[in-house]
mmCIF file of C-alpha atoms in Angstrom:
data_model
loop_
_atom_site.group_PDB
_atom_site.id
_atom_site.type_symbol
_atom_site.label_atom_id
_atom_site.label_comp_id
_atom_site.label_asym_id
_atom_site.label_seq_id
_atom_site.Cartn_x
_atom_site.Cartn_y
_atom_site.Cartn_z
ATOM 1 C CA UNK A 263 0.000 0.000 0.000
ATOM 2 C CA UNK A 264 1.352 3.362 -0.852
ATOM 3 C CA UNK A 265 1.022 5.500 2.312
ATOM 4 C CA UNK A 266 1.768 8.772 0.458
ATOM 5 C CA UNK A 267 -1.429 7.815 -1.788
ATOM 6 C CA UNK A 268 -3.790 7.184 0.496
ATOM 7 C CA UNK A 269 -2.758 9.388 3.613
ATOM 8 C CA UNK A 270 -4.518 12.349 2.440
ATOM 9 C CA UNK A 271 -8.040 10.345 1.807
ATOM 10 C CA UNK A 272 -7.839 9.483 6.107
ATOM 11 C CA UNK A 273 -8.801 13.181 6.273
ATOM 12 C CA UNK A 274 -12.801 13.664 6.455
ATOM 13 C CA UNK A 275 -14.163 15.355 3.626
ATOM 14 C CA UNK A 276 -17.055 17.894 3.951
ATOM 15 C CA UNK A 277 -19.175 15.484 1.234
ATOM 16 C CA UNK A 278 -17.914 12.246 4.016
ATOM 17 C CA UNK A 279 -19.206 14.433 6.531
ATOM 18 C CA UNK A 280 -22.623 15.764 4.995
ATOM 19 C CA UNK A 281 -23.229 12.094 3.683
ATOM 20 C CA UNK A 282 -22.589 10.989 7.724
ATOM 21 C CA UNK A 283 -25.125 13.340 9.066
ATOM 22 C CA UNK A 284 -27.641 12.387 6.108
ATOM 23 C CA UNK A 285 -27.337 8.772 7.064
ATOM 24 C CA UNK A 286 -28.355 9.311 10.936
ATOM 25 C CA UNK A 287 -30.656 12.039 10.690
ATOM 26 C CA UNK A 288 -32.454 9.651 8.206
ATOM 27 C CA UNK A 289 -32.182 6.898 11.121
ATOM 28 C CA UNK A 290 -33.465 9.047 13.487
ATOM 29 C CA UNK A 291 -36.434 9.857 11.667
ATOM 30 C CA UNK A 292 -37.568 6.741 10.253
ATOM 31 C CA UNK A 293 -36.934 4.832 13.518
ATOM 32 C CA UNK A 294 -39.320 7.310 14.943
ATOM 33 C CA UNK A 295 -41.914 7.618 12.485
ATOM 34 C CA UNK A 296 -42.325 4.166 10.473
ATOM 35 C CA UNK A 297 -44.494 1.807 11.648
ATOM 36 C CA UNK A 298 -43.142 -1.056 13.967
ATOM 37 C CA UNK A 299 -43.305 -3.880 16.382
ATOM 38 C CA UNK A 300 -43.364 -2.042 19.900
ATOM 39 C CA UNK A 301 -41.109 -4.619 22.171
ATOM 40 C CA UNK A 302 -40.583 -4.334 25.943
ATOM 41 C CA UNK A 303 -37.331 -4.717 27.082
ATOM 42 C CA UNK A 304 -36.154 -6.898 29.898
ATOM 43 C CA UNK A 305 -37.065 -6.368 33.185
ATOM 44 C CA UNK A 306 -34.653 -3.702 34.864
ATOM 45 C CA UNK A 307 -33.191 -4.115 38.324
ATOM 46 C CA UNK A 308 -35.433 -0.869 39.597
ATOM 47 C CA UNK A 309 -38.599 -2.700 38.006
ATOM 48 C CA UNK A 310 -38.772 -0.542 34.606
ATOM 49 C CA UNK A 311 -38.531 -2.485 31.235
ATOM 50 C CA UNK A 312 -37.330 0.286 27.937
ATOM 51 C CA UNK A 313 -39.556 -0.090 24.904
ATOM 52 C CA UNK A 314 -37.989 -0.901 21.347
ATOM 53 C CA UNK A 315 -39.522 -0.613 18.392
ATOM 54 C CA UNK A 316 -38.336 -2.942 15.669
ATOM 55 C CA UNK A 317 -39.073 -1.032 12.010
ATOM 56 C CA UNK A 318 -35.133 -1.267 10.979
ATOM 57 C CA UNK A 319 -36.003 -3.755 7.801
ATOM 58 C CA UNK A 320 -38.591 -1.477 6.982
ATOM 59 C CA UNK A 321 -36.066 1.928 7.565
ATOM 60 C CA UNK A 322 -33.389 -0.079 5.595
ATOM 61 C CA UNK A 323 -35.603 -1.389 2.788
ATOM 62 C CA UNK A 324 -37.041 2.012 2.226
ATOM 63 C CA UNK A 325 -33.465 3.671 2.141
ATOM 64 C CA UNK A 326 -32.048 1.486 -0.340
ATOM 65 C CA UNK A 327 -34.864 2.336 -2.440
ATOM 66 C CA UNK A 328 -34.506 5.975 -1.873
ATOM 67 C CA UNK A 329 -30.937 5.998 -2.905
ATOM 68 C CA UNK A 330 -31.588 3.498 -5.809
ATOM 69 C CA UNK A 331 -34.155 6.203 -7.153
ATOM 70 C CA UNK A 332 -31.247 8.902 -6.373
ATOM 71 C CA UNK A 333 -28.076 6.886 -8.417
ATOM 72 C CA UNK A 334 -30.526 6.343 -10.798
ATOM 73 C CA UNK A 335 -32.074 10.370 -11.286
ATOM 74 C CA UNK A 336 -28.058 10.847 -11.083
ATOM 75 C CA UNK A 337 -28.355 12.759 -7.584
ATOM 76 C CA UNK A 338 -26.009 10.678 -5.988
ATOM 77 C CA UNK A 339 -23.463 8.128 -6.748
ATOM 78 C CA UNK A 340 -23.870 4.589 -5.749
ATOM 79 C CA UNK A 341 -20.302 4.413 -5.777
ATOM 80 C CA UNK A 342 -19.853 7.347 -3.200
ATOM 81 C CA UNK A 343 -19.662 4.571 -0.187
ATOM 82 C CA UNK A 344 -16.591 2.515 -2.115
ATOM 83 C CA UNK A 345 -14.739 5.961 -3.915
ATOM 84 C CA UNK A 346 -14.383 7.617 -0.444
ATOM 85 C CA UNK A 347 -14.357 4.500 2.101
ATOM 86 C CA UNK A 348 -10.802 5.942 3.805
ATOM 87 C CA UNK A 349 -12.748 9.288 4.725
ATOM 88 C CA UNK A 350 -16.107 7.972 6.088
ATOM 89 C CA UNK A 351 -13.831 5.770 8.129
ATOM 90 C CA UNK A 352 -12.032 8.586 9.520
ATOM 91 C CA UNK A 353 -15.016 11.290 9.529
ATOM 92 C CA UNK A 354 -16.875 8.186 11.589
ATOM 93 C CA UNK A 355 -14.041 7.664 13.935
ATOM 94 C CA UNK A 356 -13.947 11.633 15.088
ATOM 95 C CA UNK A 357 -18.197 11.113 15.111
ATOM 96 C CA UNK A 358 -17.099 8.449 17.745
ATOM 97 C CA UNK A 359 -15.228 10.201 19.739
ATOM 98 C CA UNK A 360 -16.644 12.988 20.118
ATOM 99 C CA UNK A 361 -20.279 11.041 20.795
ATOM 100 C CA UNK A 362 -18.558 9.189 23.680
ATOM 101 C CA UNK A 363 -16.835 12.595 25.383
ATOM 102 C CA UNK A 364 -20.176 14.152 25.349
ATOM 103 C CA UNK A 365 -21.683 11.079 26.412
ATOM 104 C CA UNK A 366 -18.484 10.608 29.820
ATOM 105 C CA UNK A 367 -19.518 14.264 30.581
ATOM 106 C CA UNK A 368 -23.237 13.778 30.511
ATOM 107 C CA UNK A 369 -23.104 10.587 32.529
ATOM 108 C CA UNK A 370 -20.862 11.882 35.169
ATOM 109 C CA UNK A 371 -23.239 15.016 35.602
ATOM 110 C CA UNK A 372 -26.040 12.785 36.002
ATOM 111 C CA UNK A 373 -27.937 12.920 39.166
ATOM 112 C CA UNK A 374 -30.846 10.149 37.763
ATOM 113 C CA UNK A 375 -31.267 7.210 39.707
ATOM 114 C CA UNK A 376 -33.442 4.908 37.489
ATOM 115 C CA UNK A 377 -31.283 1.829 35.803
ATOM 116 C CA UNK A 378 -31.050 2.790 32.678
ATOM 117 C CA UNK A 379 -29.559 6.391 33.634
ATOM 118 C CA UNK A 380 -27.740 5.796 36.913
ATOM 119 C CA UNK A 381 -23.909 7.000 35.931
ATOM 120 C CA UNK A 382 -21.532 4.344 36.837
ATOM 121 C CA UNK A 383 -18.285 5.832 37.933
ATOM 122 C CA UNK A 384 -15.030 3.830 38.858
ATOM 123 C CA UNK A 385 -12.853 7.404 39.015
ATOM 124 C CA UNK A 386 -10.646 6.157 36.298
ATOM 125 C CA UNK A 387 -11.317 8.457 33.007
ATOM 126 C CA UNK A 388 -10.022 5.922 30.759
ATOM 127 C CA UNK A 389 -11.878 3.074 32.110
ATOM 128 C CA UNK A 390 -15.507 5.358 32.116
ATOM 129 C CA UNK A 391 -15.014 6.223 28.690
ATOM 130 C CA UNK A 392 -13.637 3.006 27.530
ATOM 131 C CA UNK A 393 -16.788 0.964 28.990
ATOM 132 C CA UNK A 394 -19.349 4.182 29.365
ATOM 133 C CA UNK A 395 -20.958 5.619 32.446
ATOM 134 C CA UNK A 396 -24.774 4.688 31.923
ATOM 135 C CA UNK A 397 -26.523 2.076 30.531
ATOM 136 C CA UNK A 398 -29.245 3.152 28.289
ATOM 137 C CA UNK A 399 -28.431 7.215 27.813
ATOM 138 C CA UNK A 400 -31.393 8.871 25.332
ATOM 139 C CA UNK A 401 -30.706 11.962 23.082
ATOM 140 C CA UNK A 402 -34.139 13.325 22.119
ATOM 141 C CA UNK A 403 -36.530 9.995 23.518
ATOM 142 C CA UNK A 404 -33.830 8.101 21.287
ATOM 143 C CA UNK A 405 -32.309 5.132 22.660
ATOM 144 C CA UNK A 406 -28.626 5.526 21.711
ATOM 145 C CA UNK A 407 -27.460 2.148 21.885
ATOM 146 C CA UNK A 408 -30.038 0.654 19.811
ATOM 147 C CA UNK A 409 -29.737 3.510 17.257
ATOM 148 C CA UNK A 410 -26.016 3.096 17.017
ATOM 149 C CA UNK A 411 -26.358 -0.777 16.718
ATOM 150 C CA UNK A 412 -29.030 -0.369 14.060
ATOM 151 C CA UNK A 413 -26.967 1.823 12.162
ATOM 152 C CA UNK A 414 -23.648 -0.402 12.159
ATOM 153 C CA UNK A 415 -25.763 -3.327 10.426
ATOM 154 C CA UNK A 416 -27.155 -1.101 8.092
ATOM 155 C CA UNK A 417 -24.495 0.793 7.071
ATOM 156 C CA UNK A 418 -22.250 -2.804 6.510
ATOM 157 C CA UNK A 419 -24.908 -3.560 4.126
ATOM 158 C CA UNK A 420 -24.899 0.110 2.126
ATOM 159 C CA UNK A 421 -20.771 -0.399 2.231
ATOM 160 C CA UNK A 422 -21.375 -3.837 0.621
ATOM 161 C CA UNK A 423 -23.618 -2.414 -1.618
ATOM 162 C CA UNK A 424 -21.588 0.142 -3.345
ATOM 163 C CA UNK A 425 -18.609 -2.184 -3.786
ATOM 164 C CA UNK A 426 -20.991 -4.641 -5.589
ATOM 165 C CA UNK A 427 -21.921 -1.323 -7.785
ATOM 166 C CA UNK A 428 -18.380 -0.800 -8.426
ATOM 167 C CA UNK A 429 -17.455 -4.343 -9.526
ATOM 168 C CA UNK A 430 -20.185 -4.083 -11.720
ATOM 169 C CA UNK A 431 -18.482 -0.373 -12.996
ATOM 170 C CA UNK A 432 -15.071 -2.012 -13.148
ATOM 171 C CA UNK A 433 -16.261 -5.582 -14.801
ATOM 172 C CA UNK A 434 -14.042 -7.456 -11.950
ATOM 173 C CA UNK A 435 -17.684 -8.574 -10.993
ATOM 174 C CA UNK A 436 -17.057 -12.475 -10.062
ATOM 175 C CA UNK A 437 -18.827 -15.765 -8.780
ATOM 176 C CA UNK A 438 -16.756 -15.000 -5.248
ATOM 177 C CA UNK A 439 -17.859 -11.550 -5.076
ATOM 178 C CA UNK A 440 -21.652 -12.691 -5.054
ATOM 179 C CA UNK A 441 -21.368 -15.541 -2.667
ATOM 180 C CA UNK A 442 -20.132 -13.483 -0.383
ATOM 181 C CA UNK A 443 -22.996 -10.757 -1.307
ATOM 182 C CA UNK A 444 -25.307 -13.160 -1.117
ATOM 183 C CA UNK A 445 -23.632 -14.137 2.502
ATOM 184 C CA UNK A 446 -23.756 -10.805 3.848
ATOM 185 C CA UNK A 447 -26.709 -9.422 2.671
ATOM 186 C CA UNK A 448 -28.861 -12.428 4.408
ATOM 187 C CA UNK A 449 -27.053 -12.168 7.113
ATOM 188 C CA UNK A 450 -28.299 -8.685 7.734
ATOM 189 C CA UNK A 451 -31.760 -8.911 6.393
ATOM 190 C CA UNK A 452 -32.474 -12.159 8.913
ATOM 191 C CA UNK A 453 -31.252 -9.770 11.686
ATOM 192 C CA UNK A 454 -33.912 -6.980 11.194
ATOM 193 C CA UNK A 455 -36.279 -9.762 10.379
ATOM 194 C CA UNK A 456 -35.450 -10.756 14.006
ATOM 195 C CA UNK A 457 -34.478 -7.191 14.931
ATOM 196 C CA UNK A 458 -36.948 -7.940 18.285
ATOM 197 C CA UNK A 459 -33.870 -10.222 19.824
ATOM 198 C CA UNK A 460 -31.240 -7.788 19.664
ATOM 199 C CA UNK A 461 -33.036 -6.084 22.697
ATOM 200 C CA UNK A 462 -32.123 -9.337 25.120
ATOM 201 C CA UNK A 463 -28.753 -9.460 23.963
ATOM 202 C CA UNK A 464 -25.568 -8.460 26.865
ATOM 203 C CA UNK A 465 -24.821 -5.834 24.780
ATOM 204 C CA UNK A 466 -28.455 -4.101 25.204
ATOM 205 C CA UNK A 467 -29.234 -5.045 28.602
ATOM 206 C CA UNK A 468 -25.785 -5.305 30.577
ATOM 207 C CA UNK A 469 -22.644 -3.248 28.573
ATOM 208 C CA UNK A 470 -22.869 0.737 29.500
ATOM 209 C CA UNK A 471 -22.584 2.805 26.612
ATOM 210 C CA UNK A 472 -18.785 4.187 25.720
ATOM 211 C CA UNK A 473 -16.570 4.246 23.762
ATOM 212 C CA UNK A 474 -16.210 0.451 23.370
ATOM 213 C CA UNK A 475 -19.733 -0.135 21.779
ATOM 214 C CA UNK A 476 -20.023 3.011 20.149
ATOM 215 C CA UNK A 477 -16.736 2.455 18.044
ATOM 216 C CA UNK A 478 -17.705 -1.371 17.770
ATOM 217 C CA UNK A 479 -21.350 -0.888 16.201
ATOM 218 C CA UNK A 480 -20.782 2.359 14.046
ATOM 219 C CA UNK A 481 -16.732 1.778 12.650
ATOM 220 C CA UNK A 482 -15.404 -1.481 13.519
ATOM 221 C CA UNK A 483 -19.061 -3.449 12.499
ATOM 222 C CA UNK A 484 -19.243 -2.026 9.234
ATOM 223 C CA UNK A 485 -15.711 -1.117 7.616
ATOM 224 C CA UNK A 486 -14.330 -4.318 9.277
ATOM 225 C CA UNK A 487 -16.815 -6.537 8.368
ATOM 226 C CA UNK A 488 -16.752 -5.503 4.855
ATOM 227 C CA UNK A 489 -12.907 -6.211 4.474
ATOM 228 C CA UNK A 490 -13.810 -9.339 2.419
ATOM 229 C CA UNK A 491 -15.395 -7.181 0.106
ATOM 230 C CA UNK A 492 -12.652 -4.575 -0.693
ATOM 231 C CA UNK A 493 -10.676 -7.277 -1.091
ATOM 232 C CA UNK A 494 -12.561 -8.845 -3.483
ATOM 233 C CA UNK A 495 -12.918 -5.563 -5.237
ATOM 234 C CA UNK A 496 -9.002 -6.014 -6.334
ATOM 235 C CA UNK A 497 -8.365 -9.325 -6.129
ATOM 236 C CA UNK A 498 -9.596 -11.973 -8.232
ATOM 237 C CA UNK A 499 -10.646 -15.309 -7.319
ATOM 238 C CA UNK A 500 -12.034 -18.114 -9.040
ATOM 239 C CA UNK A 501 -13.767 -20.722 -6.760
ATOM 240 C CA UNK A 502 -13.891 -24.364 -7.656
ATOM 241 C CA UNK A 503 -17.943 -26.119 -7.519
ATOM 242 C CA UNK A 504 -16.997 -27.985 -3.978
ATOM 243 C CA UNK A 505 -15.030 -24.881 -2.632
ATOM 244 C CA UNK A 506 -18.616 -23.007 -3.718
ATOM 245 C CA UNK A 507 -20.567 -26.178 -1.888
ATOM 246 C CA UNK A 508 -18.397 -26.062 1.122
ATOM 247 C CA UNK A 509 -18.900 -22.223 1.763
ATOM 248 C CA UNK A 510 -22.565 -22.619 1.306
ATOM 249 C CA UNK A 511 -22.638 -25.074 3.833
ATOM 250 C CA UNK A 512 -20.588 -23.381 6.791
ATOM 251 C CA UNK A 513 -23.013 -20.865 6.046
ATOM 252 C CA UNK A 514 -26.099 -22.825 6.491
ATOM 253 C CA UNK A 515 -25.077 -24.475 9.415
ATOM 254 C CA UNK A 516 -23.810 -21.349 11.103
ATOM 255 C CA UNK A 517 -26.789 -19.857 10.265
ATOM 256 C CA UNK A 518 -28.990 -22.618 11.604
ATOM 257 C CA UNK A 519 -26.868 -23.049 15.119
ATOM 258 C CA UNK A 520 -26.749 -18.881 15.454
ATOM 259 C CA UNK A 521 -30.436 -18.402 14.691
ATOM 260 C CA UNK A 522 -31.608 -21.091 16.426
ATOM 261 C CA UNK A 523 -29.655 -20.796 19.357
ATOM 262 C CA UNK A 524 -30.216 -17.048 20.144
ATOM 263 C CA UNK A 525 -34.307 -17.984 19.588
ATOM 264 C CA UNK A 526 -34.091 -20.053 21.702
ATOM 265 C CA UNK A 527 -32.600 -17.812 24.294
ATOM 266 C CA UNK A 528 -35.064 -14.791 23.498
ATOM 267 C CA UNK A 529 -38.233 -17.163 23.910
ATOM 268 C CA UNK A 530 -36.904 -18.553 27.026
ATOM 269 C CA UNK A 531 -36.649 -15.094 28.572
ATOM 270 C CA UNK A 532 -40.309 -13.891 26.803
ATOM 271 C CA UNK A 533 -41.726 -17.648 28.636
ATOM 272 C CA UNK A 534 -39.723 -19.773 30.463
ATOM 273 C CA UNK A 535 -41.834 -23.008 30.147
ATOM 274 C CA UNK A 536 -41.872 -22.861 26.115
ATOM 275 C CA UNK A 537 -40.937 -26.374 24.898
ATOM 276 C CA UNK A 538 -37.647 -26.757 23.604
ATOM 277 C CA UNK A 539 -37.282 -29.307 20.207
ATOM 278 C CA UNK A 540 -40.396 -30.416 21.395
ATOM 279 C CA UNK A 541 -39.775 -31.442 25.499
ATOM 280 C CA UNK A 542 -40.070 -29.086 28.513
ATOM 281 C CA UNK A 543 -37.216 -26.708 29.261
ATOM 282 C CA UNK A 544 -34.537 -28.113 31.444
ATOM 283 C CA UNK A 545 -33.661 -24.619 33.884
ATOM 284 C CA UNK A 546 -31.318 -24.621 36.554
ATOM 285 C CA UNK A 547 -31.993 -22.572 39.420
ATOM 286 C CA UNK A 548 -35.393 -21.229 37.839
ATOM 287 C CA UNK A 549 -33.435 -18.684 35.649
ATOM 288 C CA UNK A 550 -30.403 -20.488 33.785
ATOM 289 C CA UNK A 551 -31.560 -22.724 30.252
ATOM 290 C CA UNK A 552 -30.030 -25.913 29.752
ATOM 291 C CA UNK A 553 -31.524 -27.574 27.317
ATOM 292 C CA UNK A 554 -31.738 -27.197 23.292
ATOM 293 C CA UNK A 555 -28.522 -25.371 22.066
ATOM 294 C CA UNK A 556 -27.765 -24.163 25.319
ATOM 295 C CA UNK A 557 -27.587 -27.669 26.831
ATOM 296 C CA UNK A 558 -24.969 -28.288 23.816
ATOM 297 C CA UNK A 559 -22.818 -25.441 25.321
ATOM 298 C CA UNK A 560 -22.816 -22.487 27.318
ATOM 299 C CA UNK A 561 -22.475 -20.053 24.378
ATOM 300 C CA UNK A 562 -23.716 -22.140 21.397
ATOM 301 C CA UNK A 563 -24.408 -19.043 19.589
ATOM 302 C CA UNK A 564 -20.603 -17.838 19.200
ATOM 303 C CA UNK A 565 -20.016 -20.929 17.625
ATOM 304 C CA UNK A 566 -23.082 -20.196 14.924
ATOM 305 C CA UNK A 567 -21.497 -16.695 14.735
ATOM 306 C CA UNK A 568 -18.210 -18.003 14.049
ATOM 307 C CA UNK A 569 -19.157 -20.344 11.138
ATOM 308 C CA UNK A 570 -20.777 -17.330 9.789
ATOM 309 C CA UNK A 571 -17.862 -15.269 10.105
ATOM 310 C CA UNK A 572 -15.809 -17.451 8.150
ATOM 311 C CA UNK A 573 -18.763 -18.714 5.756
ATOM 312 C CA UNK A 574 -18.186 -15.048 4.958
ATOM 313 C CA UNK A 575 -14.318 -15.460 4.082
ATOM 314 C CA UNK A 576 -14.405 -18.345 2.335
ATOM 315 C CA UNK A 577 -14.926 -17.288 -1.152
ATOM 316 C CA UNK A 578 -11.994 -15.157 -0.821
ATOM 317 C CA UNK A 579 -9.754 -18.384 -1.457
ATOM 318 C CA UNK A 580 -6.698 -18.972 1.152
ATOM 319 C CA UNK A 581 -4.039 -17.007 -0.569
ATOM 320 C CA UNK A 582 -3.994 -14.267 1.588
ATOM 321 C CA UNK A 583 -4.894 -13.829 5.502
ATOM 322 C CA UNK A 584 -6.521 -10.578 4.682
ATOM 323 C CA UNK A 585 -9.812 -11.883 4.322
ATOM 324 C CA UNK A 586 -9.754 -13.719 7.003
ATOM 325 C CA UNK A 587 -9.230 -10.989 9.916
ATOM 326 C CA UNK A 588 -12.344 -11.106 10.480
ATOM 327 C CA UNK A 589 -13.101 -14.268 11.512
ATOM 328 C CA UNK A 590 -9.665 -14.137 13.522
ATOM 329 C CA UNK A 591 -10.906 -11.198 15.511
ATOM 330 C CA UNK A 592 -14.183 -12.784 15.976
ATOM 331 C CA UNK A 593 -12.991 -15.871 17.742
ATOM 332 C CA UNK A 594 -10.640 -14.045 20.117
ATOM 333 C CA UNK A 595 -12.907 -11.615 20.758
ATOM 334 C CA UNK A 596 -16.191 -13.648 21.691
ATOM 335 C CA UNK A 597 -13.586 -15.768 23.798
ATOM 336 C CA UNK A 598 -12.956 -12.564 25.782
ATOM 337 C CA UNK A 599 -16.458 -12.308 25.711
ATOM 338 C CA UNK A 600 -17.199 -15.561 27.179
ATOM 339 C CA UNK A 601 -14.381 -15.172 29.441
ATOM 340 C CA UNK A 602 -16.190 -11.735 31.122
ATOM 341 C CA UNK A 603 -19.696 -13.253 31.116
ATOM 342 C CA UNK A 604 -18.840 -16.340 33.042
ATOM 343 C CA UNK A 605 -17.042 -14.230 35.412
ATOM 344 C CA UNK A 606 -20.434 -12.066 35.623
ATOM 345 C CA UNK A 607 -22.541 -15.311 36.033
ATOM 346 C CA UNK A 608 -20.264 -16.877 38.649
ATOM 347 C CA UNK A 609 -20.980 -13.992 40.631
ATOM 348 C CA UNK A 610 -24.329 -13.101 39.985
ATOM 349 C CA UNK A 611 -25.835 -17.089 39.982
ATOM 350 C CA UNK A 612 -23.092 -18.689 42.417
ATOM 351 C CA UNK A 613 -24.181 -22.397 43.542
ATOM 352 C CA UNK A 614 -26.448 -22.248 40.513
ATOM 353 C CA UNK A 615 -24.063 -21.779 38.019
ATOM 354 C CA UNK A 616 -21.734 -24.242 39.606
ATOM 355 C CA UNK A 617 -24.406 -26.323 38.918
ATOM 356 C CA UNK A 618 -25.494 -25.262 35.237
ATOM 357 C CA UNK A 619 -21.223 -25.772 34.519
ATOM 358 C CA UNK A 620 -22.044 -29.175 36.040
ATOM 359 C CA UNK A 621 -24.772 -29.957 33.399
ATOM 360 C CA UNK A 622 -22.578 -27.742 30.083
ATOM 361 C CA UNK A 623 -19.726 -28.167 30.509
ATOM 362 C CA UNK A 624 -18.442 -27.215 27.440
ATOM 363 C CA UNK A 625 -17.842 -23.389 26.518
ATOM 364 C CA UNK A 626 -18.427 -22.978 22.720
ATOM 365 C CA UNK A 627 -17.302 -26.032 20.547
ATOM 366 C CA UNK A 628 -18.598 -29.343 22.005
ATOM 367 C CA UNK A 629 -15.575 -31.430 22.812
ATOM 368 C CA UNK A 630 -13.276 -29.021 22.405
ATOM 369 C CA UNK A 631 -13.208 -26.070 23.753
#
């Protein structure tokens, strides 16, 4: 990579910046004014529950349609996403920043005392910032972490999107470069189909909001994510018919394990005596599931997610690690993941989740890990 060349394109442009504040002031309008599924959140610790509602496949459907109309009236480019990736990058990376001081300042001036509000302060500036002061801050009745979130997935999608458009521009369009489309993009769609179980994930109802989540869901989710794609965009690769079989499968199955796994976990919260493939929920304690994919393993969904992951970096070929950082970063960071939450648990369930390790023992990957 020539540094001199692409040096100058880390600085935010005004048209990165006005093309930024275009994308979330259209969030912010359609989340609040399409119509949606109203979901209650999970039950707080002072008794409140946050209400969610779920319209993002309708928001995202109806902006790729508005900006199809646009590249095609010639208003806007559908290749202004993959000509100026460097300087959304940056321009979103001072957005974070800047989001998350305002948000350490705000939190430590708090004086609310509900659960969702109450700032969390260790003393440590790095630490607050890093992992956020409250847990569910609002800007204008908006609920930031869900916006934020929201706008990650989408915005992986419109990335995706606009390097498709530009293979098409270039002719470098290949068979790899619309597997992993195809990958991606129902990937994304199945999680605003299922938009409603994003609200009982740790993310939404234990992580405060800083700097960690705010970075994760609005840079790291979509311009990381999408690495496979750039890559594809200058590098060709021509898939044999059981390398194309094989990815479709670790897809499948990924998909199957992750879906299935984190329904499973949603309806158990929603009722705990739902049957489970058909037989009666086994629960330790009352509270912890340990039957269906979480009598498998503790986190059976990371292991879905995983297989996803790389389902995603398989039609890139193996003759280059690039595509495959993603994937790498994945595992090591839902084993950190794991790693915290079991710490959490331990503390928070004690003889019952010495007893629920009893009956799962096994992490992520049945008898292995």
């Amino acid at each position: 990579m020539d540094l001199g060349v692409h040096l100058p394109s880390l600085i935010p442009s005004s048209q990165s910046v006005y093309v930024l504040l275009f994308y979330f002031v259209y969030l912010a309008v359609a989340g609040e004014i399409l119509p949606g599924k109203v979901i209650r959140g999970v039950l707080l610790s002072d008794g409140s529950q946050l209400r969610y509602r779920c319209n993002g496949l309708l928001a995202l459907t109806l902006l790729v349609a508005i900006l199809g109309i646009c590249a095609k009236l010639g208003i806007v480019s559908p290749l202004v996403v993959a000509d100026r990736g460097l300087e959304l990058l940056s321009a979103t990376f001072v957005f974070c920043v800047l989001v998350t001081l305002a948000l350490y300042i705000t939190g430590r001036s708090s004086s609310n005392k509900s659960s969702s509000l109450k700032p969390h302060v260790s003393g440590n500036l790095v630490h607050d910032w890093w992992f956020g002061i409250q847990l569910n801050p609002q800007f204008m009745s908006i609920d930031l972490k869900f916006f934020f979130v929201r706008a990650g997935m989408m915005g992986w999608l419109l990335i995706n999107l606009s390097i498709l458009a530009k293979s098409v521009q270039d002719g470098s369009l290949s068979q790899s470069m619309i597997l992993y489309q195809i990958f991606c993009a129902l990937y994304i769609l199945d999680y605003f189909v299922h938009e409603e179980y994003m609200t009982s994930t740790w993310d939404i109802i234990a992580e405060r909001l800083g700097f960690m989540l705010v970075f994760g869901d609005l840079l790291w989710i979509p311009f990381t994510f999408s690495i496979q794609g750039w890559w594809l965009l200058y590098n060709k690769v021509e898939l044999t018919v059981p390398a194309i079989v094989a990815s479709c499968l670790v897809f499948v199955i990924g998909y199957i394990v992750f879906r299935g796994a984190n329904k499973q976990k949603h309806i158990f919260k929603k009722n705990p005596k739902t049957p489970i493939w058909g037989k009666p929920p086994v629960v330790v304690g009352g509270k912890l599931l340990a039957s269906g994919y979480w009598g498998i393993a503790r986190h059976c969904n990371y292991l879905g997610d995983l297989m996803l992951a790389l389902s995603f970096s398989l039609p890139c070929g193996i003759s280059s690690p690039v595509p495959y950082f993603y994937p790498t970063y994945l595992l090591i960071l839902l084993i950190w993941r794991e790693r915290r939450d079991e710490v959490r648990c331990a503390e928070k369930y004690k003889e019952i989740w010495a007893e629920y390790l009893r009956l799962v023992p096994w992490r992520i990957l049945p008898y292995v890990y």
